[in-house]
Amino acid sequence: NEFGEIGVDGGFLKDAGVNITEMNSGCICCSLVGDFAKALKEVEAKYQPDRIIIEPSGVGKLSDVIRAVERANVENGVLNAFCAVVDANKCKMYMKNFGEFFIDQVANASCVVLSHTTGISEEKLHTCLEMLKEVNPDANYVTAEWDKLDGKTILSAMEKKDCLEAELKKLAEEYAHDHDEDEHEHCHHHHDDDDDEEDEHEHCHHHHDDDDEEDEHEHCHHHHDDDDEEDEHEHCHHHHHDHDDDDEDEHEHCHHHHHHADEVFTSWGMETAHKFTAEELENALSALSDESKYGTVLRAKGIVDGGENWWHFDYVPGEPDVRSGSAGVTGRLCVIGCKLNEDALKELFKA
């Protein structure tokens, strides 16, 4: 699920040998919840998979995604893992500036996988873990460098039945509490009926090994890695809270302030036939840090024609990445952030 209007990640994944259903221009737990339920059922009917992996938008709330999946009531579907991926180098920034969205994802994960741990200092890694465990002391944490792990090891960390049952119980209690107090209901409340369909096997990962999954587990993965809008300069959501100044309060935002991504973030995207050089792309991505000109850019990604080859690119604040990759049908790019200056972005990317 991509929040932006133009889907890019499907192009990144097309060589991975995984069947992909893409949903763009919104969050599957909010504006796209009905479409999500329908898509989930269609995937189950068409492929009858053992496992469905749900990779929500980085600006979605994991608690909302889990509820949406539960309501789907897909036949034989079992939620078996909820996983969040957190960039260890940006953890503090996420925590301070990303507020309720980041905290909700960590708080509701059964497993938190840290990325970019290669070369990180022991002190910085320890600080990151302490911050995360303050939000969620019960999750399994994976800190090893990824190239030293195999898929089975990561999956076993994700699939812990006792953690899963505790998470589901906690969510059920919070859901009941929200109704009792009439708090703003999250996306999932508004679209009851349609959200519920999705969850066939969802593993929002933490699953038990015994899920013999006939029931296609869906895993819900939240990436705060690059896509997850990590440090969203406070303006992105702080203006939605009266007391956001206190860092300590932030842990409570996710319980008492239920904003939807559509209320906080905006996106701009386009299809383009322009042929970019690697240098052009690197310069454009580096320029995105100029907030006064382009707005607060939290994430950018794309696949564009380079003439003799195609370029795949990603951007999170301070980290542009341009690499060669497989060709797309046409060039596509997407920018996500707050108060974006679309005219300036069009000029920058030669729209």
CSV table of C-alpha atoms in Angstrom, one decimal:
chain,number,residue,atom,x,y,z
A,1,ASN,CA,0.0,0.0,0.0
A,2,GLU,CA,1.5,3.3,-1.0
A,3,PHE,CA,0.2,6.6,0.3
A,4,GLY,CA,1.2,8.5,-2.8
A,5,GLU,CA,-0.8,8.8,-6.0
A,6,ILE,CA,2.0,7.2,-8.1
A,7,GLY,CA,3.0,3.6,-7.1
A,8,VAL,CA,6.7,2.9,-7.2
A,9,ASP,CA,7.4,0.0,-4.8
A,10,GLY,CA,5.7,-2.5,-7.0
A,11,GLY,CA,8.3,-1.8,-9.7
A,12,PHE,CA,11.1,-2.3,-7.1
A,13,LEU,CA,9.6,-5.7,-6.2
A,14,LYS,CA,8.7,-7.0,-9.6
A,15,ASP,CA,11.9,-9.0,-9.9
A,16,ALA,CA,11.4,-10.7,-6.5
A,17,GLY,CA,9.1,-13.4,-7.7
A,18,VAL,CA,6.3,-12.4,-5.4
A,19,ASN,CA,2.7,-11.9,-6.6
A,20,ILE,CA,1.8,-8.3,-5.8
A,21,THR,CA,-1.5,-6.4,-5.5
A,22,GLU,CA,-0.9,-2.6,-5.3
A,23,MET,CA,-3.1,0.0,-3.7
A,24,ASN,CA,-2.1,3.6,-4.0
A,25,SER,CA,-3.4,7.1,-3.1
A,26,GLY,CA,-4.3,6.6,0.5
A,27,CYS,CA,-4.1,4.3,3.5
A,28,ILE,CA,-5.6,0.9,3.5
A,29,CYS,CA,-6.9,1.6,7.1
A,30,CYS,CA,-8.5,4.9,6.1
A,31,SER,CA,-9.6,6.1,2.7
A,32,LEU,CA,-8.9,2.7,1.0
A,33,VAL,CA,-10.3,0.4,3.6
A,34,GLY,CA,-13.1,-0.9,1.5
A,35,ASP,CA,-10.8,-1.5,-1.5
A,36,PHE,CA,-8.4,-3.2,0.9
A,37,ALA,CA,-11.0,-5.7,2.1
A,38,LYS,CA,-12.0,-6.4,-1.5
A,39,ALA,CA,-8.4,-6.8,-2.7
A,40,LEU,CA,-7.6,-9.2,0.2
A,41,LYS,CA,-10.5,-11.5,-0.6
A,42,GLU,CA,-9.6,-11.4,-4.3
A,43,VAL,CA,-6.0,-12.4,-3.5
A,44,GLU,CA,-7.2,-15.2,-1.3
A,45,ALA,CA,-9.6,-16.5,-3.9
A,46,LYS,CA,-7.2,-16.2,-6.8
A,47,TYR,CA,-4.0,-17.6,-5.3
A,48,GLN,CA,-5.1,-19.5,-2.2
A,49,PRO,CA,-1.8,-18.6,-0.6
A,50,ASP,CA,-0.2,-20.0,2.5
A,51,ARG,CA,0.9,-16.6,3.5
A,52,ILE,CA,-0.2,-13.0,2.7
A,53,ILE,CA,2.2,-10.2,3.6
A,54,ILE,CA,0.6,-6.8,4.0
A,55,GLU,CA,3.1,-3.9,3.7
A,56,PRO,CA,1.2,-0.8,4.7
A,57,SER,CA,2.1,2.7,3.9
A,58,GLY,CA,4.8,4.1,6.3
A,59,VAL,CA,2.3,6.7,7.4
A,60,GLY,CA,-0.4,4.2,8.4
A,61,LYS,CA,-1.0,3.1,12.0
A,62,LEU,CA,-0.3,-0.6,12.7
A,63,SER,CA,-3.2,-0.8,15.2
A,64,ASP,CA,-5.6,0.4,12.5
A,65,VAL,CA,-4.2,-2.1,10.0
A,66,ILE,CA,-4.6,-5.0,12.4
A,67,ARG,CA,-8.2,-4.1,13.2
A,68,ALA,CA,-9.0,-3.7,9.5
A,69,VAL,CA,-7.6,-7.2,8.9
A,70,GLU,CA,-9.4,-8.7,11.8
A,71,ARG,CA,-12.7,-7.4,10.6
A,72,ALA,CA,-12.2,-8.9,7.2
A,73,ASN,CA,-12.9,-12.3,8.6
A,74,VAL,CA,-11.3,-14.1,5.7
A,75,GLU,CA,-12.0,-17.8,5.8
A,76,ASN,CA,-9.2,-19.8,7.4
A,77,GLY,CA,-7.3,-16.5,7.9
A,78,VAL,CA,-5.2,-16.1,11.0
A,79,LEU,CA,-3.2,-13.0,12.0
A,80,ASN,CA,0.2,-14.4,12.8
A,81,ALA,CA,2.8,-11.6,12.9
A,82,PHE,CA,3.0,-7.8,13.3
A,83,CYS,CA,6.5,-6.4,12.4
A,84,ALA,CA,7.9,-2.9,12.4
A,85,VAL,CA,11.2,-2.1,10.7
A,86,VAL,CA,13.1,0.8,12.3
A,87,ASP,CA,16.2,2.5,11.0
A,88,ALA,CA,18.6,2.4,14.0
A,89,ASN,CA,20.3,5.5,12.9
A,90,LYS,CA,17.1,7.6,12.8
A,91,CYS,CA,15.3,6.1,15.8
A,92,LYS,CA,15.6,9.2,18.0
A,93,MET,CA,14.5,11.4,15.2
A,94,TYR,CA,11.5,9.3,14.4
A,95,MET,CA,10.5,9.2,18.1
A,96,LYS,CA,10.8,12.9,18.5
A,97,ASN,CA,9.2,14.1,15.3
A,98,PHE,CA,7.0,11.4,14.0
A,99,GLY,CA,4.8,11.3,17.0
A,100,GLU,CA,1.7,9.1,17.2
A,101,PHE,CA,2.3,7.3,13.9
A,102,PHE,CA,5.8,6.0,14.8
A,103,ILE,CA,4.9,5.2,18.4
A,104,ASP,CA,1.7,3.4,17.3
A,105,GLN,CA,3.7,1.2,15.0
A,106,VAL,CA,6.3,0.3,17.6
A,107,ALA,CA,3.8,-0.2,20.4
A,108,ASN,CA,1.7,-2.6,18.4
A,109,ALA,CA,4.5,-4.7,16.8
A,110,SER,CA,5.3,-8.2,18.1
A,111,CYS,CA,8.7,-7.9,16.5
A,112,VAL,CA,10.8,-4.9,15.7
A,113,VAL,CA,13.6,-5.4,13.2
A,114,LEU,CA,16.4,-2.8,13.3
A,115,SER,CA,17.9,-1.8,9.9
A,116,HIS,CA,21.2,0.0,9.2
A,117,THR,CA,22.9,-1.6,12.1
A,118,THR,CA,26.1,-2.2,10.1
A,119,GLY,CA,28.8,0.0,11.5
A,120,ILE,CA,26.6,1.6,14.1
A,121,SER,CA,28.2,2.3,17.5
A,122,GLU,CA,27.2,0.0,20.4
A,123,GLU,CA,26.2,3.1,22.4
A,124,LYS,CA,23.9,4.4,19.7
A,125,LEU,CA,22.3,0.9,19.2
A,126,HIS,CA,21.8,0.6,22.9
A,127,THR,CA,20.1,4.1,23.1
A,128,CYS,CA,17.8,3.1,20.2
A,129,LEU,CA,16.8,-0.1,21.9
A,130,GLU,CA,16.1,1.6,25.2
A,131,MET,CA,13.8,4.1,23.5
A,132,LEU,CA,11.9,1.4,21.6
A,133,LYS,CA,11.6,-0.9,24.7
A,134,GLU,CA,10.2,2.0,26.7
A,135,VAL,CA,7.3,2.1,24.1
A,136,ASN,CA,7.1,-1.7,23.7
A,137,PRO,CA,9.0,-3.9,26.3
A,138,ASP,CA,7.3,-7.1,25.1
A,139,ALA,CA,8.3,-7.2,21.4
A,140,ASN,CA,11.1,-9.3,20.0
A,141,TYR,CA,14.0,-7.2,18.8
A,142,VAL,CA,16.2,-8.1,15.9
A,143,THR,CA,19.5,-6.1,16.0
A,144,ALA,CA,21.9,-8.3,14.0
A,145,GLU,CA,23.2,-7.2,10.6
A,146,TRP,CA,20.7,-8.4,7.9
A,147,ASP,CA,23.4,-10.1,5.8
A,148,LYS,CA,24.2,-12.4,8.7
A,149,LEU,CA,20.6,-13.6,9.1
A,150,ASP,CA,18.6,-16.0,7.0
A,151,GLY,CA,14.8,-15.7,6.4
A,152,LYS,CA,13.9,-18.6,8.8
A,153,THR,CA,15.7,-16.8,11.7
A,154,ILE,CA,13.8,-13.6,11.1
A,155,LEU,CA,10.5,-15.4,10.6
A,156,SER,CA,11.0,-17.3,13.9
A,157,ALA,CA,11.5,-13.9,15.7
A,158,MET,CA,8.4,-12.5,14.1
A,159,GLU,CA,6.1,-15.5,14.8
A,160,LYS,CA,5.7,-15.7,18.5
A,161,LYS,CA,2.3,-17.0,19.5
A,162,ASP,CA,2.3,-15.6,23.1
A,163,CYS,CA,3.2,-12.1,21.9
A,164,LEU,CA,0.5,-12.3,19.2
A,165,GLU,CA,-2.3,-13.2,21.6
A,166,ALA,CA,-1.2,-10.5,24.0
A,167,GLU,CA,-1.2,-7.9,21.2
A,168,LEU,CA,-4.7,-8.9,20.0
A,169,LYS,CA,-6.0,-8.8,23.6
A,170,LYS,CA,-4.6,-5.4,24.1
A,171,LEU,CA,-6.1,-4.0,20.9
A,172,ALA,CA,-9.5,-5.5,21.8
A,173,GLU,CA,-9.4,-3.7,25.1
A,174,GLU,CA,-8.3,-0.4,23.6
A,175,TYR,CA,-11.0,-0.7,20.9
A,176,ALA,CA,-13.7,-1.2,23.6
A,177,HIS,CA,-12.3,1.7,25.6
A,178,ASP,CA,-12.4,4.0,22.6
A,179,HIS,CA,-16.1,3.2,22.0
A,180,ASP,CA,-16.9,3.7,25.7
A,181,GLU,CA,-15.3,7.1,25.7
A,182,ASP,CA,-16.5,8.1,22.3
A,183,GLU,CA,-13.0,9.1,21.3
A,184,HIS,CA,-12.3,9.9,17.7
A,185,GLU,CA,-12.3,6.6,16.2
A,186,HIS,CA,-9.5,5.6,14.0
A,187,CYS,CA,-9.9,4.9,10.4
A,188,HIS,CA,-11.1,1.5,11.2
A,189,HIS,CA,-14.2,2.7,12.9
A,190,HIS,CA,-15.5,4.5,10.0
A,191,HIS,CA,-15.6,1.8,7.6
A,192,ASP,CA,-16.6,-1.1,9.5
A,193,ASP,CA,-18.0,-3.2,7.0
A,194,ASP,CA,-15.6,-3.0,4.4
A,195,ASP,CA,-12.6,-3.3,6.3
A,196,ASP,CA,-13.1,-6.4,7.4
A,197,GLU,CA,-12.1,-8.5,5.0
A,198,GLU,CA,-8.9,-8.4,4.8
A,199,ASP,CA,-7.2,-10.3,7.0
A,200,GLU,CA,-6.7,-13.5,5.8
A,201,HIS,CA,-3.7,-14.8,7.1
A,202,GLU,CA,-2.3,-11.8,8.1
A,203,HIS,CA,0.6,-12.0,10.0
A,204,CYS,CA,1.3,-8.9,11.3
A,205,HIS,CA,4.0,-10.7,12.1
A,206,HIS,CA,4.8,-12.3,15.1
A,207,HIS,CA,3.8,-15.5,14.6
A,208,HIS,CA,3.7,-18.7,16.1
A,209,ASP,CA,5.3,-21.4,14.7
A,210,ASP,CA,2.3,-23.5,14.9
A,211,ASP,CA,0.3,-21.7,12.5
A,212,ASP,CA,0.2,-24.3,10.1
A,213,GLU,CA,-1.1,-22.0,7.9
A,214,GLU,CA,-3.4,-23.3,6.0
A,215,ASP,CA,-4.6,-20.1,6.7
A,216,GLU,CA,-2.5,-17.9,4.9
A,217,HIS,CA,-1.0,-15.7,7.3
A,218,GLU,CA,-0.7,-12.2,6.5
A,219,HIS,CA,2.1,-10.3,7.9
A,220,CYS,CA,1.7,-6.6,8.4
A,221,HIS,CA,5.0,-4.9,8.0
A,222,HIS,CA,5.7,-1.3,8.8
A,223,HIS,CA,8.9,0.2,7.6
A,224,HIS,CA,10.4,3.1,9.3
A,225,ASP,CA,13.3,2.7,7.4
A,226,ASP,CA,13.0,4.7,4.6
A,227,ASP,CA,9.6,4.9,4.0
A,228,ASP,CA,8.5,5.8,7.0
A,229,GLU,CA,8.5,9.1,7.2
A,230,GLU,CA,10.6,9.3,9.7
A,231,ASP,CA,11.5,12.4,10.9
A,232,GLU,CA,8.8,14.3,9.8
A,233,HIS,CA,9.8,17.6,10.9
A,234,GLU,CA,7.6,18.3,13.7
A,235,HIS,CA,5.3,20.5,11.7
A,236,CYS,CA,3.9,17.5,10.1
A,237,HIS,CA,2.0,16.4,13.0
A,238,HIS,CA,2.7,18.7,15.8
A,239,HIS,CA,0.2,21.2,14.7
A,240,HIS,CA,-2.4,18.6,15.3
A,241,HIS,CA,-1.6,18.4,19.0
A,242,ASP,CA,-2.0,20.9,21.6
A,243,HIS,CA,0.7,19.6,23.8
A,244,ASP,CA,3.2,18.1,21.5
A,245,ASP,CA,6.0,20.1,22.9
A,246,ASP,CA,6.7,17.6,25.6
A,247,ASP,CA,8.6,14.7,24.3
A,248,GLU,CA,7.4,12.6,27.1
A,249,ASP,CA,3.9,13.1,26.2
A,250,GLU,CA,4.3,11.7,22.8
A,251,HIS,CA,3.8,8.2,24.0
A,252,GLU,CA,0.3,9.2,24.9
A,253,HIS,CA,-0.6,10.7,21.6
A,254,CYS,CA,-1.2,7.5,20.0
A,255,HIS,CA,-3.8,6.7,22.5
A,256,HIS,CA,-5.6,10.0,22.8
A,257,HIS,CA,-5.2,11.6,19.4
A,258,HIS,CA,-6.3,9.6,16.5
A,259,HIS,CA,-5.3,11.3,13.4
A,260,HIS,CA,-5.3,9.7,9.9
A,261,ALA,CA,-2.4,10.0,7.5
A,262,ASP,CA,-4.7,11.8,5.1
A,263,GLU,CA,-5.1,14.6,7.6
A,264,VAL,CA,-1.4,15.0,8.2
A,265,PHE,CA,0.6,14.1,5.1
A,266,THR,CA,0.3,15.1,1.4
A,267,SER,CA,1.9,13.5,-1.7
A,268,TRP,CA,2.8,14.6,-5.2
A,269,GLY,CA,3.7,12.3,-8.0
A,270,MET,CA,4.0,12.1,-11.8
A,271,GLU,CA,4.7,9.9,-14.7
A,272,THR,CA,7.6,11.2,-16.9
A,273,ALA,CA,9.3,10.3,-20.1
A,274,HIS,CA,12.3,12.5,-19.3
A,275,LYS,CA,15.7,10.8,-19.4
A,276,PHE,CA,17.7,11.6,-16.3
A,277,THR,CA,21.4,11.2,-15.6
A,278,ALA,CA,22.4,9.8,-12.3
A,279,GLU,CA,24.0,13.2,-11.5
A,280,GLU,CA,20.7,15.0,-12.2
A,281,LEU,CA,18.8,12.7,-9.9
A,282,GLU,CA,21.4,13.0,-7.1
A,283,ASN,CA,21.3,16.8,-7.3
A,284,ALA,CA,17.5,16.9,-7.3
A,285,LEU,CA,17.2,14.6,-4.3
A,286,SER,CA,19.8,16.6,-2.4
A,287,ALA,CA,17.9,19.8,-3.1
A,288,LEU,CA,14.8,18.3,-1.4
A,289,SER,CA,16.3,19.2,2.0
A,290,ASP,CA,15.5,22.9,1.2
A,291,GLU,CA,12.3,23.1,3.2
A,292,SER,CA,11.7,26.7,2.4
A,293,LYS,CA,11.5,25.9,-1.3
A,294,TYR,CA,9.9,22.5,-1.5
A,295,GLY,CA,8.1,22.0,1.8
A,296,THR,CA,8.9,19.3,4.3
A,297,VAL,CA,9.9,16.3,2.2
A,298,LEU,CA,9.9,13.1,4.2
A,299,ARG,CA,10.2,10.5,1.5
A,300,ALA,CA,10.7,10.4,-2.3
A,301,LYS,CA,11.1,7.4,-4.6
A,302,GLY,CA,11.0,6.6,-8.2
A,303,ILE,CA,11.9,4.6,-11.3
A,304,VAL,CA,13.0,6.7,-14.3
A,305,ASP,CA,14.6,6.3,-17.7
A,306,GLY,CA,18.3,7.0,-17.9
A,307,GLY,CA,18.8,6.4,-21.6
A,308,GLU,CA,21.0,3.4,-21.7
A,309,ASN,CA,19.6,2.1,-18.4
A,310,TRP,CA,17.0,2.8,-15.8
A,311,TRP,CA,17.4,4.4,-12.4
A,312,HIS,CA,15.7,3.4,-9.2
A,313,PHE,CA,16.0,6.0,-6.4
A,314,ASP,CA,15.0,6.6,-2.8
A,315,TYR,CA,15.2,9.6,-0.5
A,316,VAL,CA,14.8,10.1,3.2
A,317,PRO,CA,16.1,13.3,4.8
A,318,GLY,CA,19.8,13.4,4.3
A,319,GLU,CA,20.1,10.1,2.5
A,320,PRO,CA,19.6,10.2,-1.3
A,321,ASP,CA,20.2,6.8,-3.0
A,322,VAL,CA,20.3,6.3,-6.8
A,323,ARG,CA,21.0,2.9,-8.3
A,324,SER,CA,20.5,1.1,-11.6
A,325,GLY,CA,17.5,-1.2,-11.9
A,326,SER,CA,15.0,-2.9,-14.2
A,327,ALA,CA,13.0,-0.8,-16.7
A,328,GLY,CA,9.5,0.4,-16.0
A,329,VAL,CA,6.8,0.9,-18.5
A,330,THR,CA,7.3,4.6,-18.0
A,331,GLY,CA,9.1,6.8,-15.5
A,332,ARG,CA,7.3,7.3,-12.2
A,333,LEU,CA,8.2,9.2,-9.1
A,334,CYS,CA,6.5,10.1,-5.9
A,335,VAL,CA,7.2,12.6,-3.1
A,336,ILE,CA,5.5,12.5,0.4
A,337,GLY,CA,5.6,15.1,3.1
A,338,CYS,CA,3.8,18.1,4.5
A,339,LYS,CA,3.0,21.4,2.9
A,340,LEU,CA,4.7,20.4,-0.4
A,341,ASN,CA,5.3,23.0,-3.0
A,342,GLU,CA,4.1,21.2,-6.1
A,343,ASP,CA,5.1,23.9,-8.6
A,344,ALA,CA,8.7,23.8,-7.3
A,345,LEU,CA,8.7,20.0,-7.3
A,346,LYS,CA,7.5,20.0,-11.0
A,347,GLU,CA,10.3,22.3,-11.9
A,348,LEU,CA,12.9,20.3,-10.0
A,349,PHE,CA,11.9,17.0,-11.7
A,350,LYS,CA,11.3,18.6,-15.1
A,351,ALA,CA,7.6,17.9,-15.2
